[in-house]
């Protein structure tokens, strides 16, 4: 049979045989599928690095990658399992969270990180006592494991034990000075990494106080200079500038400058949401919600 290629489509080719009959030959193009896999993997990486909490999207993209293309992901599959599991807990998809957890347990049976994920699933099921026991076992092996300590505080909050949660949180926050020092060292070794600048700013913002807030604002701004798409840094700049402007301890000039910084951040946040949701009704609602939130927090010159 003589085959003449007439037209190629994504999944098939139209050809003519010796009798001039049209034949459709299905011929999947591997490079197209690999491109799609790479694109989905890059999306998950971006959301992971920038700490997006878009759990439904992560589940949609991650579940397809895991179910259809796990063998093509190499070592990336393990961090994707973790990312998808946490998103699945947010979306009440215990079936997906459980399957991801089992894969991680098989690969890393003694990992504290995997044990913490198991504890988070127990929390989602409101089995707080079992989760606490798991976190206690992690802290017994590694008293410096801050992730397990934070989960214990989250359990206290979920149980309505606010006073105990505040006490534990204050004790935990004493470690932030050490965290700030470590991030300073990281920034010295890699000054162009916007994520280090953003994380350092978040630590200083959490520590509170006017001096720390001013440092936080500067490093949120530096993170934006290095990557103007860093939305966490943009929100951080808005929040830190707003708090500084609202402080009774600052001069009129400092207040005026920070109102200006907050206003600029507000316009950039609104613009980013408008660009992302262009022509989509649900995203127009999101833009409106963001604008109302920013307006309700507006700092004035009075």
GROMACS .gro file of C-alpha atoms in nm:
model
  302
    1UNK     CA    1   0.000   0.000   0.000
    2UNK     CA    2   0.143   0.334  -0.106
    3UNK     CA    3   0.076   0.597   0.160
    4UNK     CA    4   0.090   0.968   0.092
    5UNK     CA    5   0.077   1.205   0.386
    6UNK     CA    6  -0.184   1.477   0.326
    7UNK     CA    7  -0.237   1.635   0.665
    8UNK     CA    8  -0.117   1.574   1.018
    9UNK     CA    9  -0.331   1.628   1.325
   10UNK     CA   10  -0.243   1.595   1.691
   11UNK     CA   11  -0.337   1.228   1.715
   12UNK     CA   12  -0.377   1.105   1.356
   13UNK     CA   13  -0.266   1.130   0.995
   14UNK     CA   14  -0.484   1.140   0.684
   15UNK     CA   15  -0.335   0.926   0.405
   16UNK     CA   16  -0.438   0.793   0.060
   17UNK     CA   17  -0.372   0.434  -0.042
   18UNK     CA   18  -0.306   0.296  -0.393
   19UNK     CA   19  -0.679   0.289  -0.471
   20UNK     CA   20  -0.718   0.655  -0.380
   21UNK     CA   21  -0.914   0.566  -0.067
   22UNK     CA   22  -0.889   0.794   0.233
   23UNK     CA   23  -0.739   0.620   0.534
   24UNK     CA   24  -0.709   0.760   0.886
   25UNK     CA   25  -0.400   0.634   1.059
   26UNK     CA   26  -0.387   0.697   1.433
   27UNK     CA   27  -0.036   0.784   1.531
   28UNK     CA   28   0.010   0.940   1.877
   29UNK     CA   29   0.296   1.184   1.884
   30UNK     CA   30   0.508   1.123   2.188
   31UNK     CA   31   0.666   1.467   2.187
   32UNK     CA   32   0.322   1.629   2.226
   33UNK     CA   33   0.243   1.416   2.530
   34UNK     CA   34   0.584   1.481   2.679
   35UNK     CA   35   0.527   1.854   2.633
   36UNK     CA   36   0.194   1.829   2.817
   37UNK     CA   37   0.353   1.631   3.100
   38UNK     CA   38   0.636   1.883   3.127
   39UNK     CA   39   0.387   2.171   3.132
   40UNK     CA   40   0.178   2.011   3.409
   41UNK     CA   41   0.489   1.930   3.611
   42UNK     CA   42   0.612   2.290   3.573
   43UNK     CA   43   0.275   2.421   3.691
   44UNK     CA   44   0.291   2.208   4.005
   45UNK     CA   45   0.649   2.319   4.068
   46UNK     CA   46   0.553   2.686   4.034
   47UNK     CA   47   0.257   2.650   4.270
   48UNK     CA   48   0.477   2.459   4.515
   49UNK     CA   49   0.765   2.708   4.514
   50UNK     CA   50   0.536   3.010   4.547
   51UNK     CA   51   0.318   2.846   4.814
   52UNK     CA   52  -0.009   2.875   4.625
   53UNK     CA   53  -0.309   2.732   4.813
   54UNK     CA   54  -0.510   2.650   4.498
   55UNK     CA   55  -0.590   2.299   4.615
   56UNK     CA   56  -0.859   2.216   4.358
   57UNK     CA   57  -0.629   2.299   4.067
   58UNK     CA   58  -0.343   2.103   4.224
   59UNK     CA   59  -0.571   1.800   4.260
   60UNK     CA   60  -0.693   1.830   3.899
   61UNK     CA   61  -0.343   1.853   3.751
   62UNK     CA   62  -0.167   1.628   4.001
   63UNK     CA   63  -0.418   1.343   3.992
   64UNK     CA   64  -0.389   1.318   3.614
   65UNK     CA   65  -0.009   1.318   3.631
   66UNK     CA   66  -0.006   1.050   3.901
   67UNK     CA   67  -0.265   0.824   3.737
   68UNK     CA   68  -0.150   0.855   3.376
   69UNK     CA   69   0.217   0.953   3.372
   70UNK     CA   70   0.379   0.854   3.704
   71UNK     CA   71   0.646   0.642   3.533
   72UNK     CA   72   0.762   0.943   3.327
   73UNK     CA   73   0.815   1.181   3.622
   74UNK     CA   74   1.137   1.038   3.765
   75UNK     CA   75   1.219   1.148   4.120
   76UNK     CA   76   0.975   1.439   4.090
   77UNK     CA   77   0.695   1.192   4.156
   78UNK     CA   78   0.763   1.190   4.532
   79UNK     CA   79   0.731   1.564   4.588
   80UNK     CA   80   0.422   1.558   4.363
   81UNK     CA   81   0.268   1.283   4.577
   82UNK     CA   82   0.322   1.503   4.884
   83UNK     CA   83   0.184   1.816   4.716
   84UNK     CA   84  -0.123   1.637   4.583
   85UNK     CA   85  -0.189   1.465   4.915
   86UNK     CA   86  -0.199   1.796   5.106
   87UNK     CA   87  -0.427   1.947   4.841
   88UNK     CA   88  -0.650   1.638   4.855
   89UNK     CA   89  -0.693   1.685   5.231
   90UNK     CA   90  -0.804   2.044   5.164
   91UNK     CA   91  -1.061   1.915   4.916
   92UNK     CA   92  -1.188   1.629   5.138
   93UNK     CA   93  -1.051   1.373   4.890
   94UNK     CA   94  -0.942   1.113   5.144
   95UNK     CA   95  -0.926   0.844   4.875
   96UNK     CA   96  -0.660   1.037   4.684
   97UNK     CA   97  -0.477   1.143   5.001
   98UNK     CA   98  -0.464   0.780   5.118
   99UNK     CA   99  -0.326   0.648   4.788
  100UNK     CA  100  -0.055   0.917   4.780
  101UNK     CA  101   0.038   0.843   5.141
  102UNK     CA  102   0.072   0.469   5.072
  103UNK     CA  103   0.313   0.533   4.785
  104UNK     CA  104   0.524   0.761   5.005
  105UNK     CA  105   0.525   0.510   5.291
  106UNK     CA  106   0.645   0.235   5.059
  107UNK     CA  107   0.931   0.452   4.934
  108UNK     CA  108   1.023   0.622   5.265
  109UNK     CA  109   0.904   0.393   5.547
  110UNK     CA  110   1.103   0.567   5.824
  111UNK     CA  111   1.067   0.929   5.712
  112UNK     CA  112   0.951   1.187   5.968
  113UNK     CA  113   0.816   1.392   5.681
  114UNK     CA  114   0.590   1.108   5.572
  115UNK     CA  115   0.482   1.047   5.932
  116UNK     CA  116   0.382   1.413   5.953
  117UNK     CA  117   0.170   1.369   5.640
  118UNK     CA  118   0.005   1.069   5.802
  119UNK     CA  119  -0.068   1.287   6.105
  120UNK     CA  120  -0.224   1.554   5.884
  121UNK     CA  121  -0.458   1.293   5.739
  122UNK     CA  122  -0.558   1.189   6.092
  123UNK     CA  123  -0.630   1.555   6.167
  124UNK     CA  124  -0.852   1.578   5.860
  125UNK     CA  125  -1.043   1.276   5.995
  126UNK     CA  126  -1.064   1.454   6.337
  127UNK     CA  127  -0.862   1.176   6.502
  128UNK     CA  128  -0.668   1.432   6.702
  129UNK     CA  129  -0.543   1.199   6.975
  130UNK     CA  130  -0.389   0.961   6.722
  131UNK     CA  131  -0.235   1.253   6.533
  132UNK     CA  132  -0.084   1.393   6.853
  133UNK     CA  133   0.073   1.057   6.936
  134UNK     CA  134   0.230   1.048   6.592
  135UNK     CA  135   0.370   1.401   6.627
  136UNK     CA  136   0.500   1.321   6.976
  137UNK     CA  137   0.690   1.022   6.836
  138UNK     CA  138   0.846   1.248   6.572
  139UNK     CA  139   0.949   1.506   6.835
  140UNK     CA  140   1.091   1.233   7.057
  141UNK     CA  141   1.323   1.131   6.773
  142UNK     CA  142   1.389   1.489   6.661
  143UNK     CA  143   1.308   1.767   6.914
  144UNK     CA  144   1.397   2.033   6.653
  145UNK     CA  145   1.124   1.922   6.410
  146UNK     CA  146   0.930   2.248   6.380
  147UNK     CA  147   0.676   2.107   6.134
  148UNK     CA  148   0.551   1.854   6.390
  149UNK     CA  149   0.538   2.123   6.660
  150UNK     CA  150   0.327   2.348   6.436
  151UNK     CA  151   0.086   2.061   6.369
  152UNK     CA  152   0.036   2.015   6.744
  153UNK     CA  153  -0.053   2.384   6.773
  154UNK     CA  154  -0.299   2.344   6.487
  155UNK     CA  155  -0.468   2.059   6.673
  156UNK     CA  156  -0.512   2.277   6.982
  157UNK     CA  157  -0.676   2.543   6.766
  158UNK     CA  158  -0.903   2.287   6.600
  159UNK     CA  159  -1.009   2.162   6.945
  160UNK     CA  160  -1.091   2.516   7.058
  161UNK     CA  161  -0.811   2.524   7.319
  162UNK     CA  162  -0.710   2.881   7.237
  163UNK     CA  163  -0.515   2.963   7.555
  164UNK     CA  164  -0.300   2.649   7.523
  165UNK     CA  165  -0.247   2.718   7.153
  166UNK     CA  166  -0.132   3.075   7.229
  167UNK     CA  167   0.111   2.954   7.494
  168UNK     CA  168   0.259   2.693   7.261
  169UNK     CA  169   0.273   2.944   6.977
  170UNK     CA  170   0.463   3.199   7.186
  171UNK     CA  171   0.715   2.932   7.278
  172UNK     CA  172   0.745   2.834   6.913
  173UNK     CA  173   0.795   3.195   6.797
  174UNK     CA  174   1.107   3.222   7.012
  175UNK     CA  175   1.277   3.008   6.749
  176UNK     CA  176   1.214   3.265   6.474
  177UNK     CA  177   1.530   3.458   6.556
  178UNK     CA  178   1.731   3.144   6.474
  179UNK     CA  179   1.532   3.098   6.153
  180UNK     CA  180   1.606   3.458   6.052
  181UNK     CA  181   1.978   3.402   6.106
  182UNK     CA  182   1.975   3.088   5.888
  183UNK     CA  183   1.792   3.271   5.609
  184UNK     CA  184   2.042   3.556   5.628
  185UNK     CA  185   2.318   3.301   5.565
  186UNK     CA  186   2.125   3.157   5.270
  187UNK     CA  187   2.075   3.502   5.118
  188UNK     CA  188   2.448   3.569   5.144
  189UNK     CA  189   2.525   3.252   4.947
  190UNK     CA  190   2.249   3.314   4.691
  191UNK     CA  191   2.147   3.683   4.688
  192UNK     CA  192   1.943   3.650   4.367
  193UNK     CA  193   1.700   3.389   4.503
  194UNK     CA  194   1.366   3.568   4.544
  195UNK     CA  195   1.225   3.287   4.760
  196UNK     CA  196   1.492   3.338   5.029
  197UNK     CA  197   1.412   3.711   5.038
  198UNK     CA  198   1.041   3.640   5.063
  199UNK     CA  199   1.085   3.381   5.340
  200UNK     CA  200   1.314   3.611   5.537
  201UNK     CA  201   1.056   3.890   5.505
  202UNK     CA  202   0.783   3.655   5.629
  203UNK     CA  203   0.992   3.564   5.934
  204UNK     CA  204   1.052   3.930   6.021
  205UNK     CA  205   0.684   4.010   5.963
  206UNK     CA  206   0.583   3.727   6.196
  207UNK     CA  207   0.823   3.846   6.466
  208UNK     CA  208   0.643   4.181   6.464
  209UNK     CA  209   0.747   4.519   6.598
  210UNK     CA  210   0.812   4.832   6.394
  211UNK     CA  211   1.178   4.755   6.318
  212UNK     CA  212   1.097   4.403   6.198
  213UNK     CA  213   0.806   4.529   5.989
  214UNK     CA  214   1.032   4.779   5.814
  215UNK     CA  215   1.281   4.503   5.739
  216UNK     CA  216   0.998   4.281   5.616
  217UNK     CA  217   0.875   4.552   5.379
  218UNK     CA  218   1.225   4.601   5.237
  219UNK     CA  219   1.278   4.230   5.174
  220UNK     CA  220   0.931   4.181   5.026
  221UNK     CA  221   1.023   4.464   4.788
  222UNK     CA  222   1.357   4.296   4.709
  223UNK     CA  223   1.178   3.966   4.636
  224UNK     CA  224   0.951   4.154   4.394
  225UNK     CA  225   1.251   4.318   4.230
  226UNK     CA  226   1.398   3.972   4.167
  227UNK     CA  227   1.064   3.823   4.056
  228UNK     CA  228   0.776   4.061   3.989
  229UNK     CA  229   0.532   3.767   3.968
  230UNK     CA  230   0.579   3.665   4.330
  231UNK     CA  231   0.225   3.721   4.463
  232UNK     CA  232   0.312   3.629   4.822
  233UNK     CA  233   0.577   3.901   4.823
  234UNK     CA  234   0.326   4.146   4.675
  235UNK     CA  235   0.069   4.072   4.945
  236UNK     CA  236   0.350   4.085   5.202
  237UNK     CA  237   0.456   4.429   5.082
  238UNK     CA  238   0.096   4.548   5.110
  239UNK     CA  239   0.049   4.406   5.461
  240UNK     CA  240   0.380   4.528   5.603
  241UNK     CA  241   0.344   4.878   5.454
  242UNK     CA  242  -0.014   4.899   5.582
  243UNK     CA  243   0.086   4.802   5.936
  244UNK     CA  244   0.372   5.053   5.937
  245UNK     CA  245   0.142   5.331   5.811
  246UNK     CA  246  -0.110   5.246   6.085
  247UNK     CA  247   0.148   5.262   6.364
  248UNK     CA  248   0.116   5.565   6.596
  249UNK     CA  249   0.494   5.560   6.645
  250UNK     CA  250   0.588   5.666   6.291
  251UNK     CA  251   0.631   6.019   6.159
  252UNK     CA  252   0.395   6.180   5.909
  253UNK     CA  253   0.651   6.131   5.630
  254UNK     CA  254   0.696   5.760   5.706
  255UNK     CA  255   0.319   5.719   5.718
  256UNK     CA  256   0.280   5.898   5.384
  257UNK     CA  257   0.552   5.687   5.219
  258UNK     CA  258   0.401   5.360   5.340
  259UNK     CA  259   0.050   5.458   5.233
  260UNK     CA  260   0.204   5.511   4.888
  261UNK     CA  261   0.373   5.168   4.897
  262UNK     CA  262   0.049   4.999   5.007
  263UNK     CA  263  -0.148   5.177   4.734
  264UNK     CA  264   0.103   5.063   4.471
  265UNK     CA  265   0.082   4.703   4.595
  266UNK     CA  266  -0.299   4.724   4.588
  267UNK     CA  267  -0.298   4.833   4.223
  268UNK     CA  268  -0.053   4.556   4.128
  269UNK     CA  269  -0.257   4.287   4.305
  270UNK     CA  270  -0.579   4.400   4.135
  271UNK     CA  271  -0.403   4.415   3.798
  272UNK     CA  272  -0.261   4.063   3.842
  273UNK     CA  273  -0.604   3.919   3.920
  274UNK     CA  274  -0.761   4.103   3.627
  275UNK     CA  275  -0.495   3.970   3.388
  276UNK     CA  276  -0.531   3.615   3.519
  277UNK     CA  277  -0.910   3.618   3.495
  278UNK     CA  278  -0.959   3.806   3.171
  279UNK     CA  279  -1.298   3.711   3.026
  280UNK     CA  280  -1.382   3.454   3.293
  281UNK     CA  281  -1.692   3.516   3.505
  282UNK     CA  282  -1.568   3.326   3.811
  283UNK     CA  283  -1.239   3.516   3.808
  284UNK     CA  284  -1.424   3.847   3.780
  285UNK     CA  285  -1.589   3.753   4.108
  286UNK     CA  286  -1.245   3.676   4.253
  287UNK     CA  287  -1.114   4.016   4.142
  288UNK     CA  288  -1.412   4.187   4.306
  289UNK     CA  289  -1.355   3.992   4.629
  290UNK     CA  290  -0.985   4.087   4.634
  291UNK     CA  291  -1.064   4.453   4.570
  292UNK     CA  292  -1.323   4.455   4.850
  293UNK     CA  293  -1.074   4.291   5.086
  294UNK     CA  294  -0.806   4.547   5.006
  295UNK     CA  295  -1.054   4.833   5.036
  296UNK     CA  296  -1.167   4.713   5.378
  297UNK     CA  297  -0.804   4.724   5.495
  298UNK     CA  298  -0.733   5.061   5.335
  299UNK     CA  299  -0.497   5.287   5.531
  300UNK     CA  300  -0.577   5.658   5.510
  301UNK     CA  301  -0.369   5.966   5.581
  302UNK     CA  302  -0.592   6.083   5.866
   0.00000   0.00000   0.00000
